[in-house]
mmCIF file of C-alpha atoms in Angstrom:
data_model
loop_
_atom_site.group_PDB
_atom_site.id
_atom_site.type_symbol
_atom_site.label_atom_id
_atom_site.label_comp_id
_atom_site.label_asym_id
_atom_site.label_seq_id
_atom_site.Cartn_x
_atom_site.Cartn_y
_atom_site.Cartn_z
ATOM 1 C CA MET G 357 -14.996 -5.712 -12.965
ATOM 2 C CA GLY G 358 -16.812 -3.938 -16.300
ATOM 3 C CA PHE G 359 -14.850 -0.509 -15.167
ATOM 4 C CA PHE G 360 -11.293 -2.600 -14.930
ATOM 5 C CA ASP G 361 -12.024 -3.650 -17.819
ATOM 6 C CA GLU G 362 -11.970 -0.014 -19.216
ATOM 7 C CA PHE G 363 -9.575 1.300 -17.293
ATOM 8 C CA LEU G 364 -7.076 -1.164 -17.949
ATOM 9 C CA GLY G 365 -8.076 -1.873 -21.651
ATOM 10 C CA GLY G 366 -8.791 -5.544 -21.719
ATOM 11 C CA PRO G 367 -10.247 -8.414 -19.253
ATOM 12 C CA SER G 368 -9.214 -8.077 -15.948
ATOM 13 C CA LEU G 369 -8.555 -9.810 -12.486
ATOM 14 C CA THR G 370 -9.154 -9.002 -9.004
ATOM 15 C CA TYR G 371 -6.718 -10.524 -6.543
ATOM 16 C CA ASP G 372 -8.500 -13.412 -4.609
ATOM 17 C CA VAL G 373 -7.519 -11.519 -0.835
ATOM 18 C CA LYS G 374 -8.833 -9.126 0.117
ATOM 19 C CA TRP G 375 -7.848 -7.002 3.143
ATOM 20 C CA LEU G 376 -9.689 -6.052 5.729
ATOM 21 C CA ARG G 377 -8.598 -2.900 7.728
ATOM 22 C CA GLY G 378 -9.971 -1.757 10.962
ATOM 23 C CA VAL G 379 -7.663 0.909 13.082
ATOM 24 C CA PRO G 380 -8.257 1.640 16.431
ATOM 25 C CA GLN G 381 -8.164 4.751 18.415
ATOM 26 C CA ASN G 382 -4.380 6.067 17.957
ATOM 27 C CA GLU G 383 -3.089 4.329 15.448
ATOM 28 C CA PHE G 384 -2.339 4.719 11.443
ATOM 29 C CA SER G 385 -0.826 3.274 8.407
ATOM 30 C CA GLY G 386 2.372 4.608 7.685
ATOM 31 C CA ALA G 387 4.116 5.600 4.506
ATOM 32 C CA HIS G 388 4.684 2.749 1.525
ATOM 33 C CA TYR G 389 4.505 1.443 -1.226
ATOM 34 C CA ASP G 390 2.049 -1.635 -1.989
ATOM 35 C CA ILE G 391 4.906 -2.840 -4.618
ATOM 36 C CA VAL G 392 6.751 -3.620 -1.977
ATOM 37 C CA TYR G 393 4.333 -6.465 -1.128
ATOM 38 C CA MET G 394 2.958 -7.897 -3.887
ATOM 39 C CA GLY G 395 4.838 -6.471 -6.566
ATOM 40 C CA ARG G 396 5.497 -10.333 -7.597
ATOM 41 C CA GLY G 397 3.719 -10.464 -11.030
ATOM 42 C CA THR G 398 2.751 -7.230 -13.476
ATOM 43 C CA LYS G 399 3.685 -4.080 -12.004
ATOM 44 C CA ASN G 400 0.380 -2.286 -13.163
ATOM 45 C CA VAL G 401 -1.558 -3.554 -10.451
ATOM 46 C CA TYR G 402 -4.368 -0.825 -8.744
ATOM 47 C CA THR G 403 -5.164 -1.075 -5.428
ATOM 48 C CA THR G 404 -8.822 0.045 -4.652
ATOM 49 C CA TRP G 405 -9.267 1.546 -0.631
ATOM 50 C CA THR G 406 -12.633 1.506 -0.038
ATOM 51 C CA PRO G 407 -14.009 2.970 3.327
ATOM 52 C CA ILE G 408 -17.426 0.851 4.575
ATOM 53 C CA GLY G 409 -19.057 3.201 5.912
ATOM 54 C CA ASP G 410 -18.233 8.411 6.514
ATOM 55 C CA VAL G 411 -14.364 8.077 7.221
ATOM 56 C CA SER G 412 -14.101 11.251 9.374
ATOM 57 C CA TYR G 413 -10.185 13.303 9.317
ATOM 58 C CA GLU G 414 -10.390 12.427 13.519
ATOM 59 C CA MET G 415 -10.681 8.595 11.829
ATOM 60 C CA GLY G 416 -7.873 8.841 10.395
ATOM 61 C CA GLY G 417 -8.512 7.951 6.744
ATOM 62 C CA LEU G 418 -6.380 7.530 3.720
ATOM 63 C CA ALA G 419 -3.341 9.604 2.720
ATOM 64 C CA LEU G 420 -1.431 9.430 -0.556
ATOM 65 C CA CYS G 421 0.584 11.044 -1.020
ATOM 66 C CA LEU G 422 0.720 13.344 -4.459
ATOM 67 C CA GLY G 423 4.465 12.455 -7.190
ATOM 68 C CA SER G 424 5.674 10.736 -5.294
ATOM 69 C CA GLN G 425 5.515 7.862 -8.428
ATOM 70 C CA HIS G 426 8.456 10.116 -9.313
ATOM 71 C CA PHE G 427 10.972 9.578 -6.910
ATOM 72 C CA ASP G 428 13.234 7.832 -8.091
ATOM 73 C CA LYS G 429 15.621 7.264 -5.586
ATOM 74 C CA ILE G 430 12.664 5.185 -3.494
ATOM 75 C CA LYS G 431 11.309 3.520 -6.720
ATOM 76 C CA GLU G 432 15.188 1.920 -7.097
ATOM 77 C CA THR G 433 15.978 1.062 -4.021
ATOM 78 C CA TYR G 434 12.856 0.303 -1.303
ATOM 79 C CA GLY G 435 10.758 -0.361 -4.558
ATOM 80 C CA GLN G 436 12.794 -2.972 -4.947
ATOM 81 C CA MET G 437 12.242 -4.381 -1.734
ATOM 82 C CA ASP G 438 10.069 -7.834 -1.684
ATOM 83 C CA VAL G 439 9.351 -7.953 2.218
ATOM 84 C CA ASP G 440 9.405 -12.082 1.317
ATOM 85 C CA ARG G 441 12.188 -12.055 0.502
ATOM 86 C CA ASP G 442 13.470 -8.882 1.954
ATOM 87 C CA ASN G 443 12.218 -10.286 5.314
ATOM 88 C CA VAL G 444 12.540 -6.365 5.878
ATOM 89 C CA VAL G 445 10.388 -5.016 9.138
ATOM 90 C CA GLY G 446 8.301 -1.531 9.221
ATOM 91 C CA TRP G 447 7.126 1.116 6.739
ATOM 92 C CA PHE G 448 9.250 2.613 4.890
ATOM 93 C CA SER G 449 8.598 6.046 7.396
ATOM 94 C CA ASN G 450 6.469 6.807 9.974
ATOM 95 C CA ASP G 451 6.860 10.832 9.920
ATOM 96 C CA PRO G 452 4.780 12.206 6.374
ATOM 97 C CA ILE G 453 7.149 15.019 7.048
ATOM 98 C CA GLU G 454 10.038 13.943 6.950
ATOM 99 C CA VAL G 455 9.038 12.162 2.797
ATOM 100 C CA VAL G 456 7.447 15.372 1.745
ATOM 101 C CA ASP G 457 11.033 16.860 2.818
ATOM 102 C CA LYS G 458 13.073 14.673 1.967
ATOM 103 C CA PHE G 459 11.391 13.788 -1.077
ATOM 104 C CA GLY G 460 9.067 16.434 -1.715
ATOM 105 C CA GLY G 461 5.511 15.717 -2.634
ATOM 106 C CA GLN G 462 2.498 16.544 -0.708
ATOM 107 C CA TRP G 463 0.021 15.006 1.357
ATOM 108 C CA ALA G 464 -4.146 14.849 0.504
ATOM 109 C CA THR G 465 -6.566 13.393 2.238
ATOM 110 C CA THR G 466 -10.776 14.154 2.616
ATOM 111 C CA GLU G 467 -13.230 12.650 4.392
ATOM 112 C CA PHE G 468 -14.956 10.362 2.754
ATOM 113 C CA GLN G 469 -18.670 9.082 1.971
ATOM 114 C CA ALA G 470 -19.791 5.492 1.818
ATOM 115 C CA GLY G 471 -19.478 4.779 -1.054
ATOM 116 C CA ASP G 472 -16.355 6.246 -2.212
ATOM 117 C CA ALA G 473 -13.467 5.308 -3.084
ATOM 118 C CA ILE G 474 -9.433 6.138 -4.307
ATOM 119 C CA ILE G 475 -7.765 3.730 -7.243
ATOM 120 C CA PHE G 476 -3.721 4.282 -7.318
ATOM 121 C CA GLY G 477 -1.394 2.849 -8.698
ATOM 122 C CA MET G 478 1.859 0.518 -7.249
ATOM 123 C CA TYR G 479 4.446 3.251 -6.247
ATOM 124 C CA ILE G 480 1.813 5.822 -4.970
ATOM 125 C CA MET G 481 2.895 6.590 -1.484
ATOM 126 C CA HIS G 482 0.819 6.504 1.016
ATOM 127 C CA GLY G 483 -0.701 5.476 4.893
ATOM 128 C CA SER G 484 -3.414 7.252 7.110
ATOM 129 C CA VAL G 485 -3.915 9.957 9.461
ATOM 130 C CA THR G 486 -4.355 9.172 13.312
ATOM 131 C CA ASN G 487 -7.479 8.132 13.680
ATOM 132 C CA THR G 488 -8.015 10.989 16.985
ATOM 133 C CA SER G 489 -11.792 8.930 17.167
ATOM 134 C CA ASN G 490 -13.330 6.628 19.634
ATOM 135 C CA ARG G 491 -14.278 4.369 16.645
ATOM 136 C CA TYR G 492 -12.336 1.461 13.814
ATOM 137 C CA ARG G 493 -11.700 2.684 10.767
ATOM 138 C CA ILE G 494 -12.814 0.291 9.045
ATOM 139 C CA SER G 495 -12.015 0.651 4.759
ATOM 140 C CA VAL G 496 -11.382 -2.185 2.057
ATOM 141 C CA ASP G 497 -7.914 -3.588 -0.155
ATOM 142 C CA THR G 498 -8.764 -5.011 -2.917
ATOM 143 C CA ARG G 499 -6.191 -5.348 -6.184
ATOM 144 C CA TYR G 500 -7.464 -4.677 -9.760
ATOM 145 C CA GLN G 501 -4.857 -5.695 -12.668
ATOM 146 C CA LEU G 502 -5.235 -7.394 -16.573
ATOM 147 C CA ALA G 503 -5.023 -10.784 -16.921
ATOM 148 C CA SER G 504 -2.976 -11.240 -19.757
ATOM 149 C CA GLU G 505 -0.143 -9.981 -16.928
ATOM 150 C CA PRO G 506 1.924 -12.669 -14.784
ATOM 151 C CA VAL G 507 -0.620 -12.208 -11.604
ATOM 152 C CA ASP G 508 1.991 -12.655 -7.612
ATOM 153 C CA GLU G 509 0.822 -15.568 -6.608
ATOM 154 C CA ARG G 510 0.704 -15.337 -3.186
ATOM 155 C CA TRP G 511 -2.166 -13.092 -3.785
ATOM 156 C CA TYR G 512 -4.094 -15.235 -7.052
ATOM 157 C CA GLY G 513 -5.697 -18.869 -7.156
ATOM 158 C CA GLU G 514 -7.022 -21.264 -5.382
ATOM 159 C CA LYS G 515 -4.810 -21.495 -2.303
ATOM 160 C CA PRO G 516 -3.117 -17.819 -1.997
ATOM 161 C CA LYS G 517 -0.443 -18.487 0.350
ATOM 162 C CA MET G 518 0.006 -15.010 1.066
ATOM 163 C CA HIS G 519 2.815 -13.960 3.196
ATOM 164 C CA TYR G 520 4.761 -16.615 4.497
ATOM 165 C CA ALA G 521 8.175 -15.619 5.216
ATOM 166 C CA TRP G 522 8.032 -11.215 6.378
ATOM 167 C CA SER G 523 8.866 -11.378 9.956
ATOM 168 C CA LYS G 524 10.399 -14.556 10.350
ATOM 169 C CA GLY G 525 13.232 -15.189 11.638
ATOM 170 C CA LYS G 526 15.943 -13.007 11.355
ATOM 171 C CA THR G 527 14.308 -8.835 10.092
ATOM 172 C CA VAL G 528 16.107 -5.705 9.302
ATOM 173 C CA SER G 529 14.826 -2.964 10.066
ATOM 174 C CA MET G 530 13.250 -0.262 8.082
ATOM 175 C CA GLU G 531 16.267 1.673 9.003
ATOM 176 C CA GLU G 532 18.908 -0.381 8.176
ATOM 177 C CA ALA G 533 17.733 -1.227 5.085
ATOM 178 C CA ARG G 534 17.671 2.859 4.251
ATOM 179 C CA GLN G 535 20.958 3.625 5.568
ATOM 180 C CA LYS G 536 21.866 1.277 2.942
ATOM 181 C CA TRP G 537 20.340 2.232 0.320
ATOM 182 C CA GLY G 538 21.746 5.448 1.171
ATOM 183 C CA VAL G 539 17.194 7.283 1.448
#
């Protein structure tokens, strides 16, 4: 916590909910901004992605789209979405090449070692490479922010409610939403 106190310039907090990810063979995470899942408090939240053990290229590690925090049209549309409020299903894109071809940026990844961590803001487009190994890729996502700023109640407190409406009832596909947004 001392690192985040210094990084953020004041007393910090971490969300009570922590996300353990187990990605099996032939699976991946599509391109997305974290803000659509946890944007009800401050927008100055940081994700720390930590692999559990070494992650080879074949295991499908985290990939970041460098420069994606400047995709203004995406930030003004998709980046304003709230998955519980808007009930839009899916990542922004399952095709990382489409993201670069349409909006710019450059995807970056590497092999990771136990003890590595990546810290990034809510408007960095990210996902993972497909796990082509015969092992699960395991990682943990934790979130940090200044304690003095508003907190998304879904992830913090004695009994966080987490996602309560996402994918329940009538949903909107990401394709429909993107068409409406013009992205």
